[in-house]
Amino acid sequence: MSAPLPSDPATDPSFPDMLETRPSLKMDARDGLLFEGVPLHVIAAAVGTPCWITGAETLRRRAKALRAAFEARNLPMNMHFAMKSQDHQATLIILRQCGYGVDIVSGGEMQRALHAGIQPSGIVFSGVGKSDAELRAAVEHDIAQVNVESVEELYRLDEIARACGRVARAALRVNPDVDADTHDKISTGRAGDKFGIEHRRAVALYGEAASLKNVRLVGLAVHLGSQMLTAGPFREGYLRLADMVREIRAAGHSVEAVDCGGGLGIRYRDEIAPSPDMLAGVIAETLGDLDVRLSIEPGRWLSAPTGLLLTRVIETKAGNPDFVVLDAAMNDLARPSLYESWHGIMPVAPSGLTSPTKLWDIVGPVCESSDIFARDRALPADTKRGDLTALLDTGAYGSVMSSTYNSRPFAVQVLIDNGKWEIIRQRQSVEDLIAAETVPKWLTAKDDHG
């Protein structure tokens, strides 16, 4: 399960601990906290805060490490980045250059992927509620595979493909009824979760689909959940999938591909994060002898450690508890309020590493009681207005989940690459928000006529 929002000062990692487990971060005695070698205070002075920062080399390093784990086992693997975790064009282009395709969950993500130069043959379409227009676009672009989530969607896809004069490639997304042992809100493979086709029904449906003229089933897909930290749920889910492959083949049908989904977790707090070798080993053990084309859909494992949210202290507030109020809020980073998630929070100033600390509640300025990043979290005791802080591991489900609640515009985004940095999304203004709105003429007419 995800760590609860309240911190435990006795077990929370110290600032040196957080630095030791995050090779992209360093504390310089003069320049303070560096991310991929760039002083964060320099970026803050130039573009302001809050500011999302992405490290290109961190992303490349992780992409290569994940691929290497499967190559070490001589296990060919198609990689499709789960772009719902981070959909910026820069991220997609970097991963395309690393040989990755994408797993999409909307027509908008399809357009983003194509714009980033990702070929349709590298796109897999998942998601429980694909519209007719989205399915039509998938068929017309001839993407690699549609992961069908229901009986109804399968037959709807067949009708749409027939109208387009095409044959769509598809896989049945199976709900294997496996508990991923993760947070309730990011578990997707249990009975009762909205995703996938109940595994006993899927075997029969695979045979029924053989009669469809405009859908060609190529295999099965599964996604058990997110932030999974142990091998057990992966093994259980993949063994169930392997049994289904054998049963379907015994009935005389072809199974060419198995999409293993994503879910590999990372270390946010004190978790023992699994290595890619664990996932490669489980897939080799359970599915490696099936003679199928294998694919995975990593998201968080790739993107979370590549990002941080740079913020500035608006105010400190004495009381019981004492508060640090940041200029970032739940509209910027929703995960703590949505999932009760734990993110490392570090001071940027060089003195922050050795200064005496005290416990603070760290909050944002949004007018909601849930706008809390951390309770009872250690920061320097002398934290004051204007100090910079960094919220760590926000590259997944950070900027992509932002909103403009309280008329707070989207924050600026910056990419660091080989010691250089550049703005990759300008800070939105309130004028931009207002300019996107229209007012019916009859309302303004009343002003004109009294």
CSV table of C-alpha atoms in Angstrom, one decimal:
chain,number,residue,atom,x,y,z
A,1,MET,CA,0.0,0.0,0.0
A,2,SER,CA,1.1,3.6,-0.5
A,3,ALA,CA,2.5,5.3,2.6
A,4,PRO,CA,0.0,7.3,4.6
A,5,LEU,CA,0.2,11.1,4.4
A,6,PRO,CA,1.5,11.7,8.0
A,7,SER,CA,5.2,11.2,8.1
A,8,ASP,CA,7.0,9.2,10.8
A,9,PRO,CA,10.1,11.1,11.8
A,10,ALA,CA,11.6,8.0,13.3
A,11,THR,CA,11.6,6.2,9.9
A,12,ASP,CA,11.4,8.9,7.3
A,13,PRO,CA,14.6,9.1,5.2
A,14,SER,CA,17.0,11.9,6.0
A,15,PHE,CA,18.2,14.5,3.5
A,16,PRO,CA,21.4,12.5,2.9
A,17,ASP,CA,19.4,9.3,2.6
A,18,MET,CA,17.3,10.9,-0.2
A,19,LEU,CA,20.4,12.1,-2.0
A,20,GLU,CA,22.1,8.7,-1.8
A,21,THR,CA,19.1,6.9,-3.5
A,22,ARG,CA,18.7,9.5,-6.2
A,23,PRO,CA,21.8,9.7,-8.4
A,24,SER,CA,20.4,12.7,-10.3
A,25,LEU,CA,20.5,14.9,-7.2
A,26,LYS,CA,23.5,16.4,-5.5
A,27,MET,CA,24.0,19.0,-2.8
A,28,ASP,CA,26.8,21.5,-3.7
A,29,ALA,CA,28.4,23.5,-0.8
A,30,ARG,CA,28.1,26.7,-2.8
A,31,ASP,CA,25.2,26.3,-5.2
A,32,GLY,CA,22.9,24.1,-3.1
A,33,LEU,CA,20.7,21.4,-4.6
A,34,LEU,CA,21.6,20.3,-8.1
A,35,PHE,CA,19.5,18.3,-10.5
A,36,GLU,CA,21.5,16.6,-13.3
A,37,GLY,CA,24.3,19.1,-12.4
A,38,VAL,CA,22.2,22.3,-12.8
A,39,PRO,CA,21.7,24.5,-9.7
A,40,LEU,CA,18.0,24.7,-9.0
A,41,HIS,CA,18.2,28.2,-7.6
A,42,VAL,CA,19.4,29.4,-11.0
A,43,ILE,CA,16.3,28.0,-12.7
A,44,ALA,CA,14.0,29.5,-10.0
A,45,ALA,CA,15.6,32.9,-10.4
A,46,ALA,CA,15.1,32.8,-14.2
A,47,VAL,CA,11.6,31.3,-14.5
A,48,GLY,CA,10.0,31.6,-11.1
A,49,THR,CA,8.1,29.0,-9.1
A,50,PRO,CA,6.3,26.7,-9.0
A,51,CYS,CA,8.3,25.0,-11.7
A,52,TRP,CA,8.3,21.4,-13.0
A,53,ILE,CA,11.7,20.2,-13.9
A,54,THR,CA,12.5,17.1,-16.0
A,55,GLY,CA,15.9,15.4,-16.3
A,56,ALA,CA,16.5,14.0,-19.8
A,57,GLU,CA,19.6,12.0,-18.9
A,58,THR,CA,17.7,10.4,-16.0
A,59,LEU,CA,15.0,9.3,-18.4
A,60,ARG,CA,17.5,7.9,-20.9
A,61,ARG,CA,19.4,6.0,-18.2
A,62,ARG,CA,16.2,4.4,-16.9
A,63,ALA,CA,14.9,3.5,-20.3
A,64,LYS,CA,18.2,1.8,-21.2
A,65,ALA,CA,18.3,0.0,-17.8
A,66,LEU,CA,14.9,-1.5,-18.3
A,67,ARG,CA,15.6,-2.7,-21.8
A,68,ALA,CA,19.0,-4.2,-20.6
A,69,ALA,CA,17.2,-6.3,-18.0
A,70,PHE,CA,15.3,-8.2,-20.7
A,71,GLU,CA,18.3,-8.3,-23.1
A,72,ALA,CA,20.3,-10.0,-20.3
A,73,ARG,CA,17.8,-12.8,-20.3
A,74,ASN,CA,17.7,-13.0,-24.1
A,75,LEU,CA,14.0,-12.2,-23.9
A,76,PRO,CA,12.8,-9.9,-26.7
A,77,MET,CA,10.4,-7.3,-25.4
A,78,ASN,CA,8.4,-4.5,-27.0
A,79,MET,CA,8.4,-1.4,-24.8
A,80,HIS,CA,5.4,0.9,-24.8
A,81,PHE,CA,5.7,3.8,-22.4
A,82,ALA,CA,2.4,4.5,-20.5
A,83,MET,CA,2.2,8.1,-21.5
A,84,LYS,CA,-0.6,8.9,-19.1
A,85,SER,CA,2.2,9.2,-16.5
A,86,GLN,CA,3.9,12.0,-18.5
A,87,ASP,CA,2.8,13.1,-21.9
A,88,HIS,CA,5.1,16.1,-22.8
A,89,GLN,CA,6.5,16.0,-26.3
A,90,ALA,CA,10.0,16.2,-25.0
A,91,THR,CA,9.5,13.0,-23.0
A,92,LEU,CA,7.9,11.2,-25.9
A,93,ILE,CA,10.7,12.2,-28.3
A,94,ILE,CA,13.4,11.1,-25.9
A,95,LEU,CA,11.8,7.7,-25.4
A,96,ARG,CA,11.1,7.3,-29.1
A,97,GLN,CA,14.8,7.8,-29.6
A,98,CYS,CA,15.4,5.1,-27.1
A,99,GLY,CA,13.3,2.7,-29.1
A,100,TYR,CA,10.1,2.9,-27.1
A,101,GLY,CA,6.5,3.1,-28.4
A,102,VAL,CA,3.6,4.2,-26.3
A,103,ASP,CA,0.6,2.8,-24.5
A,104,ILE,CA,-2.3,5.4,-24.9
A,105,VAL,CA,-5.6,5.7,-23.1
A,106,SER,CA,-7.3,8.5,-25.2
A,107,GLY,CA,-7.6,9.9,-28.7
A,108,GLY,CA,-5.7,13.0,-27.4
A,109,GLU,CA,-2.8,10.9,-26.4
A,110,MET,CA,-2.8,9.3,-29.8
A,111,GLN,CA,-2.5,12.7,-31.4
A,112,ARG,CA,0.3,13.6,-29.1
A,113,ALA,CA,2.2,10.4,-29.8
A,114,LEU,CA,1.9,10.8,-33.6
A,115,HIS,CA,3.0,14.4,-33.3
A,116,ALA,CA,6.1,13.3,-31.4
A,117,GLY,CA,7.0,11.1,-34.4
A,118,ILE,CA,5.9,7.8,-32.9
A,119,GLN,CA,4.8,5.4,-35.7
A,120,PRO,CA,1.3,3.9,-35.5
A,121,SER,CA,3.1,0.5,-35.3
A,122,GLY,CA,4.4,1.6,-31.9
A,123,ILE,CA,1.1,2.5,-30.4
A,124,VAL,CA,-1.1,0.3,-28.2
A,125,PHE,CA,-4.5,1.7,-27.1
A,126,SER,CA,-5.8,0.7,-23.7
A,127,GLY,CA,-8.6,2.2,-21.6
A,128,VAL,CA,-12.0,1.2,-20.5
A,129,GLY,CA,-14.1,3.9,-22.3
A,130,LYS,CA,-12.9,4.3,-25.8
A,131,SER,CA,-15.4,6.4,-27.9
A,132,ASP,CA,-16.5,5.5,-31.4
A,133,ALA,CA,-14.4,8.4,-32.7
A,134,GLU,CA,-11.3,7.2,-30.8
A,135,LEU,CA,-11.7,3.6,-32.1
A,136,ARG,CA,-12.2,4.9,-35.6
A,137,ALA,CA,-9.0,6.9,-35.4
A,138,ALA,CA,-7.1,3.8,-34.1
A,139,VAL,CA,-8.4,1.8,-37.0
A,140,GLU,CA,-7.7,4.5,-39.6
A,141,HIS,CA,-4.2,5.0,-38.3
A,142,ASP,CA,-3.7,1.2,-38.3
A,143,ILE,CA,-2.1,1.2,-34.8
A,144,ALA,CA,-0.4,-1.9,-33.5
A,145,GLN,CA,-3.1,-3.1,-31.2
A,146,VAL,CA,-6.4,-2.1,-29.4
A,147,ASN,CA,-6.6,-3.7,-26.0
A,148,VAL,CA,-10.3,-4.4,-25.9
A,149,GLU,CA,-11.8,-3.9,-22.4
A,150,SER,CA,-15.3,-5.5,-22.8
A,151,VAL,CA,-17.5,-7.8,-24.9
A,152,GLU,CA,-19.4,-4.7,-26.0
A,153,GLU,CA,-16.2,-2.9,-27.1
A,154,LEU,CA,-15.1,-5.9,-29.1
A,155,TYR,CA,-18.3,-5.9,-31.2
A,156,ARG,CA,-18.3,-2.2,-31.5
A,157,LEU,CA,-14.7,-2.2,-32.8
A,158,ASP,CA,-15.7,-4.8,-35.4
A,159,GLU,CA,-18.6,-2.6,-36.6
A,160,ILE,CA,-16.3,0.5,-36.8
A,161,ALA,CA,-13.6,-1.4,-38.6
A,162,ARG,CA,-16.1,-2.8,-41.1
A,163,ALA,CA,-17.4,0.8,-41.8
A,164,CYS,CA,-13.8,1.8,-42.4
A,165,GLY,CA,-13.1,-1.2,-44.7
A,166,ARG,CA,-10.3,-2.3,-42.4
A,167,VAL,CA,-9.4,-5.2,-40.2
A,168,ALA,CA,-8.4,-4.1,-36.7
A,169,ARG,CA,-5.7,-5.9,-34.6
A,170,ALA,CA,-6.9,-6.4,-31.0
A,171,ALA,CA,-6.1,-8.1,-27.8
A,172,LEU,CA,-8.5,-9.0,-25.0
A,173,ARG,CA,-7.6,-7.2,-21.8
A,174,VAL,CA,-8.1,-9.7,-19.1
A,175,ASN,CA,-9.1,-9.0,-15.5
A,176,PRO,CA,-7.3,-11.9,-13.7
A,177,ASP,CA,-8.8,-11.1,-10.2
A,178,VAL,CA,-5.3,-10.6,-8.7
A,179,ASP,CA,-4.7,-8.2,-5.8
A,180,ALA,CA,-1.7,-6.1,-6.8
A,181,ASP,CA,-1.0,-5.3,-3.1
A,182,THR,CA,-0.9,-1.5,-3.9
A,183,HIS,CA,-3.1,1.5,-3.1
A,184,ASP,CA,-6.8,0.8,-3.6
A,185,LYS,CA,-7.1,3.7,-6.1
A,186,ILE,CA,-4.4,2.4,-8.4
A,187,SER,CA,-5.2,-1.3,-8.4
A,188,THR,CA,-6.7,-2.4,-11.7
A,189,GLY,CA,-6.7,-6.2,-11.8
A,190,ARG,CA,-9.2,-7.3,-9.1
A,191,ALA,CA,-12.7,-8.5,-9.6
A,192,GLY,CA,-14.8,-5.4,-9.1
A,193,ASP,CA,-12.3,-3.0,-10.7
A,194,LYS,CA,-13.7,-1.5,-13.9
A,195,PHE,CA,-10.9,-2.7,-16.1
A,196,GLY,CA,-10.7,-5.7,-18.4
A,197,ILE,CA,-12.8,-8.8,-19.1
A,198,GLU,CA,-13.4,-11.4,-16.4
A,199,HIS,CA,-10.8,-14.0,-17.1
A,200,ARG,CA,-13.2,-17.0,-17.2
A,201,ARG,CA,-15.3,-15.1,-19.8
A,202,ALA,CA,-12.3,-14.1,-21.8
A,203,VAL,CA,-11.4,-17.6,-22.9
A,204,ALA,CA,-14.8,-18.2,-24.4
A,205,LEU,CA,-14.9,-14.8,-25.9
A,206,TYR,CA,-11.6,-15.4,-27.7
A,207,GLY,CA,-13.2,-18.3,-29.5
A,208,GLU,CA,-16.3,-16.3,-30.3
A,209,ALA,CA,-14.2,-13.6,-31.8
A,210,ALA,CA,-12.9,-15.9,-34.5
A,211,SER,CA,-16.2,-15.4,-36.3
A,212,LEU,CA,-15.6,-11.6,-36.6
A,213,LYS,CA,-14.6,-10.5,-40.0
A,214,ASN,CA,-13.1,-7.1,-39.1
A,215,VAL,CA,-11.2,-7.8,-35.9
A,216,ARG,CA,-8.2,-10.1,-35.7
A,217,LEU,CA,-7.4,-11.1,-32.1
A,218,VAL,CA,-3.7,-11.4,-31.7
A,219,GLY,CA,-3.5,-12.2,-28.0
A,220,LEU,CA,-4.2,-11.2,-24.5
A,221,ALA,CA,-3.3,-8.2,-22.3
A,222,VAL,CA,-3.3,-7.5,-18.6
A,223,HIS,CA,-2.5,-4.6,-16.3
A,224,LEU,CA,-2.6,-5.5,-12.6
A,225,GLY,CA,-2.0,-2.1,-11.0
A,226,SER,CA,0.6,0.6,-10.3
A,227,GLN,CA,3.4,1.0,-7.8
A,228,MET,CA,3.8,-2.8,-7.4
A,229,LEU,CA,6.8,-3.7,-5.2
A,230,THR,CA,6.9,-7.5,-5.0
A,231,ALA,CA,7.1,-10.3,-7.4
A,232,GLY,CA,4.1,-12.3,-6.1
A,233,PRO,CA,1.2,-10.4,-7.8
A,234,PHE,CA,3.1,-10.2,-11.1
A,235,ARG,CA,3.7,-14.0,-10.9
A,236,GLU,CA,0.2,-14.8,-10.0
A,237,GLY,CA,-1.3,-12.6,-12.8
A,238,TYR,CA,1.1,-13.9,-15.5
A,239,LEU,CA,0.6,-17.5,-14.5
A,240,ARG,CA,-3.1,-17.1,-14.9
A,241,LEU,CA,-2.5,-15.5,-18.3
A,242,ALA,CA,-0.2,-18.4,-19.4
A,243,ASP,CA,-2.9,-20.9,-18.5
A,244,MET,CA,-5.4,-18.9,-20.6
A,245,VAL,CA,-3.0,-18.9,-23.6
A,246,ARG,CA,-2.7,-22.7,-23.3
A,247,GLU,CA,-6.4,-23.2,-23.0
A,248,ILE,CA,-7.2,-20.9,-26.0
A,249,ARG,CA,-4.6,-22.8,-28.1
A,250,ALA,CA,-6.0,-26.1,-27.1
A,251,ALA,CA,-9.3,-25.0,-28.5
A,252,GLY,CA,-7.6,-24.4,-31.8
A,253,HIS,CA,-7.1,-20.7,-31.8
A,254,SER,CA,-3.9,-18.7,-32.4
A,255,VAL,CA,-2.3,-16.5,-29.7
A,256,GLU,CA,0.5,-14.5,-31.1
A,257,ALA,CA,1.1,-11.8,-28.4
A,258,VAL,CA,0.9,-11.2,-24.7
A,259,ASP,CA,0.9,-7.6,-23.3
A,260,CYS,CA,2.1,-7.8,-19.7
A,261,GLY,CA,1.1,-4.2,-18.8
A,262,GLY,CA,3.1,-2.1,-16.4
A,263,GLY,CA,3.1,-1.5,-12.7
A,264,LEU,CA,6.7,-1.7,-11.5
A,265,GLY,CA,7.1,0.5,-8.4
A,266,ILE,CA,9.8,2.9,-7.3
A,267,ARG,CA,11.2,4.1,-4.0
A,268,TYR,CA,9.4,7.2,-2.9
A,269,ARG,CA,10.0,6.9,0.9
A,270,ASP,CA,11.5,3.8,2.4
A,271,GLU,CA,10.1,1.2,0.0
A,272,ILE,CA,12.4,-1.6,-1.2
A,273,ALA,CA,11.9,-0.9,-4.8
A,274,PRO,CA,12.2,-3.9,-7.2
A,275,SER,CA,14.7,-3.8,-10.0
A,276,PRO,CA,13.8,-4.4,-13.6
A,277,ASP,CA,15.6,-7.7,-13.3
A,278,MET,CA,12.8,-8.9,-11.0
A,279,LEU,CA,10.2,-8.1,-13.6
A,280,ALA,CA,12.3,-9.7,-16.4
A,281,GLY,CA,12.8,-12.8,-14.3
A,282,VAL,CA,9.1,-13.2,-13.5
A,283,ILE,CA,8.1,-12.7,-17.2
A,284,ALA,CA,10.7,-15.2,-18.3
A,285,GLU,CA,9.6,-17.7,-15.8
A,286,THR,CA,5.9,-17.5,-16.4
A,287,LEU,CA,5.6,-16.5,-20.1
A,288,GLY,CA,9.0,-17.1,-21.6
A,289,ASP,CA,8.2,-20.5,-23.1
A,290,LEU,CA,4.9,-19.6,-24.8
A,291,ASP,CA,6.4,-18.6,-28.1
A,292,VAL,CA,4.5,-15.2,-28.1
A,293,ARG,CA,5.5,-11.7,-28.9
A,294,LEU,CA,5.9,-10.0,-25.5
A,295,SER,CA,5.4,-6.3,-24.5
A,296,ILE,CA,5.3,-4.2,-21.4
A,297,GLU,CA,3.9,-0.8,-20.6
A,298,PRO,CA,6.1,0.9,-18.1
A,299,GLY,CA,5.1,4.4,-16.9
A,300,ARG,CA,5.9,5.4,-13.3
A,301,TRP,CA,9.2,3.4,-13.2
A,302,LEU,CA,10.5,5.4,-16.1
A,303,SER,CA,9.1,8.8,-15.5
A,304,ALA,CA,8.7,9.4,-11.7
A,305,PRO,CA,12.4,9.8,-10.8
A,306,THR,CA,13.0,12.1,-13.8
A,307,GLY,CA,11.0,15.0,-12.4
A,308,LEU,CA,10.8,17.3,-9.4
A,309,LEU,CA,8.6,20.3,-8.5
A,310,LEU,CA,10.5,23.4,-7.5
A,311,THR,CA,8.6,25.6,-5.1
A,312,ARG,CA,9.2,28.6,-2.9
A,313,VAL,CA,7.9,29.3,0.7
A,314,ILE,CA,5.2,31.9,0.7
A,315,GLU,CA,5.0,32.0,4.5
A,316,THR,CA,5.6,30.1,7.7
A,317,LYS,CA,2.8,30.0,10.2
A,318,ALA,CA,3.4,29.4,13.9
A,319,GLY,CA,0.8,27.3,15.8
A,320,ASN,CA,0.0,23.7,16.6
A,321,PRO,CA,1.2,22.4,14.3
A,322,ASP,CA,3.6,24.9,12.6
A,323,PHE,CA,3.0,25.3,8.9
A,324,VAL,CA,5.2,25.9,5.8
A,325,VAL,CA,3.0,27.3,3.1
A,326,LEU,CA,4.4,26.7,-0.4
A,327,ASP,CA,3.5,28.5,-3.7
A,328,ALA,CA,2.7,25.0,-5.2
A,329,ALA,CA,-0.6,23.4,-4.3
A,330,MET,CA,-2.8,20.4,-4.8
A,331,ASN,CA,-3.9,21.8,-8.2
A,332,ASP,CA,-0.2,21.4,-9.3
A,333,LEU,CA,0.6,18.1,-7.6
A,334,ALA,CA,-2.6,16.2,-6.9
A,335,ARG,CA,-1.1,12.9,-5.7
A,336,PRO,CA,-0.8,13.6,-1.9
A,337,SER,CA,-4.4,14.8,-1.7
A,338,LEU,CA,-5.7,12.1,-4.1
A,339,TYR,CA,-3.7,9.1,-3.0
A,340,GLU,CA,-2.2,10.1,0.3
A,341,SER,CA,1.1,9.7,-1.3
A,342,TRP,CA,4.5,10.5,0.2
A,343,HIS,CA,7.0,12.6,-1.8
A,344,GLY,CA,10.5,13.6,-0.5
A,345,ILE,CA,10.8,17.3,0.2
A,346,MET,CA,14.2,18.9,0.4
A,347,PRO,CA,15.6,22.4,1.0
A,348,VAL,CA,17.5,23.8,-2.0
A,349,ALA,CA,19.9,26.0,0.0
A,350,PRO,CA,23.3,24.4,0.8
A,351,SER,CA,22.8,25.0,4.5
A,352,GLY,CA,19.7,22.9,4.5
A,353,LEU,CA,21.6,19.7,4.5
A,354,THR,CA,23.2,20.3,7.9
A,355,SER,CA,20.9,22.8,9.6
A,356,PRO,CA,18.9,21.7,12.7
A,357,THR,CA,15.4,20.6,11.6
A,358,LYS,CA,11.9,20.6,13.1
A,359,LEU,CA,8.6,19.1,12.2
A,360,TRP,CA,6.3,21.1,9.9
A,361,ASP,CA,3.0,20.5,8.2
A,362,ILE,CA,3.8,21.4,4.5
A,363,VAL,CA,0.8,22.8,2.7
A,364,GLY,CA,-0.3,24.8,-0.3
A,365,PRO,CA,-2.4,28.0,-0.6
A,366,VAL,CA,-5.5,26.4,-2.2
A,367,CYS,CA,-8.7,26.9,-0.3
A,368,GLU,CA,-9.2,23.2,0.6
A,369,SER,CA,-8.3,21.4,3.8
A,370,SER,CA,-6.9,18.6,1.6
A,371,ASP,CA,-4.2,20.9,0.2
A,372,ILE,CA,-1.5,19.2,2.2
A,373,PHE,CA,1.8,17.8,0.9
A,374,ALA,CA,3.0,16.4,4.2
A,375,ARG,CA,2.3,16.3,7.9
A,376,ASP,CA,5.1,16.2,10.6
A,377,ARG,CA,7.8,16.5,8.0
A,378,ALA,CA,11.3,17.5,8.8
A,379,LEU,CA,12.6,20.7,7.3
A,380,PRO,CA,15.2,23.2,8.6
A,381,ALA,CA,14.0,24.8,11.8
A,382,ASP,CA,14.9,28.3,10.4
A,383,THR,CA,12.8,27.8,7.2
A,384,LYS,CA,11.5,31.2,6.2
A,385,ARG,CA,9.6,33.1,3.6
A,386,GLY,CA,11.4,32.9,0.2
A,387,ASP,CA,13.3,29.7,0.8
A,388,LEU,CA,13.2,27.2,-2.1
A,389,THR,CA,12.2,23.6,-1.7
A,390,ALA,CA,12.0,20.6,-4.1
A,391,LEU,CA,9.3,18.0,-4.1
A,392,LEU,CA,11.0,14.8,-5.4
A,393,ASP,CA,9.9,12.0,-7.8
A,394,THR,CA,7.1,14.0,-9.4
A,395,GLY,CA,7.8,13.1,-13.0
A,396,ALA,CA,4.9,10.6,-13.1
A,397,TYR,CA,1.3,11.8,-12.5
A,398,GLY,CA,2.5,15.2,-11.6
A,399,SER,CA,2.2,17.9,-14.3
A,400,VAL,CA,-0.2,15.7,-16.3
A,401,MET,CA,-2.8,15.8,-13.5
A,402,SER,CA,-2.5,19.5,-12.8
A,403,SER,CA,-5.6,21.7,-12.9
A,404,THR,CA,-6.3,25.5,-12.8
A,405,TYR,CA,-8.4,25.3,-9.6
A,406,ASN,CA,-8.7,28.6,-7.8
A,407,SER,CA,-7.7,30.3,-11.1
A,408,ARG,CA,-4.1,29.1,-10.5
A,409,PRO,CA,-2.5,28.9,-14.0
A,410,PHE,CA,-0.4,25.9,-15.1
A,411,ALA,CA,3.1,26.1,-13.9
A,412,VAL,CA,6.1,26.5,-16.2
A,413,GLN,CA,8.0,23.3,-17.2
A,414,VAL,CA,11.8,23.1,-17.8
A,415,LEU,CA,13.9,20.3,-19.4
A,416,ILE,CA,17.5,19.7,-18.3
A,417,ASP,CA,19.8,17.9,-20.8
A,418,ASN,CA,23.5,17.5,-20.5
A,419,GLY,CA,24.0,20.5,-18.3
A,420,LYS,CA,21.7,22.8,-20.4
A,421,TRP,CA,18.2,23.7,-19.6
A,422,GLU,CA,15.3,25.3,-21.5
A,423,ILE,CA,11.6,26.1,-20.9
A,424,ILE,CA,9.5,23.4,-22.5
A,425,ARG,CA,6.1,24.9,-21.5
A,426,GLN,CA,5.7,28.5,-20.7
A,427,ARG,CA,4.0,29.5,-17.5
A,428,GLN,CA,0.3,30.1,-18.2
A,429,SER,CA,-1.2,33.5,-17.2
A,430,VAL,CA,-4.6,34.3,-15.7
A,431,GLU,CA,-5.2,36.3,-18.9
A,432,ASP,CA,-4.7,33.0,-20.8
A,433,LEU,CA,-7.4,31.4,-18.7
A,434,ILE,CA,-9.8,34.2,-19.3
A,435,ALA,CA,-9.1,34.4,-23.0
A,436,ALA,CA,-10.3,30.8,-23.4
A,437,GLU,CA,-13.7,31.7,-22.1
A,438,THR,CA,-16.6,33.2,-24.0
A,439,VAL,CA,-19.7,35.1,-22.6
A,440,PRO,CA,-23.1,34.9,-24.3
A,441,LYS,CA,-24.0,38.2,-26.0
A,442,TRP,CA,-27.3,38.4,-24.1
A,443,LEU,CA,-25.4,38.8,-20.8
A,444,THR,CA,-23.3,41.7,-22.0
A,445,ALA,CA,-26.3,43.3,-23.8
A,446,LYS,CA,-27.9,43.7,-20.4
A,447,ASP,CA,-24.9,45.9,-19.3
A,448,ASP,CA,-25.2,47.9,-22.5
A,449,HIS,CA,-28.9,48.6,-22.0
A,450,GLY,CA,-29.0,48.9,-18.2
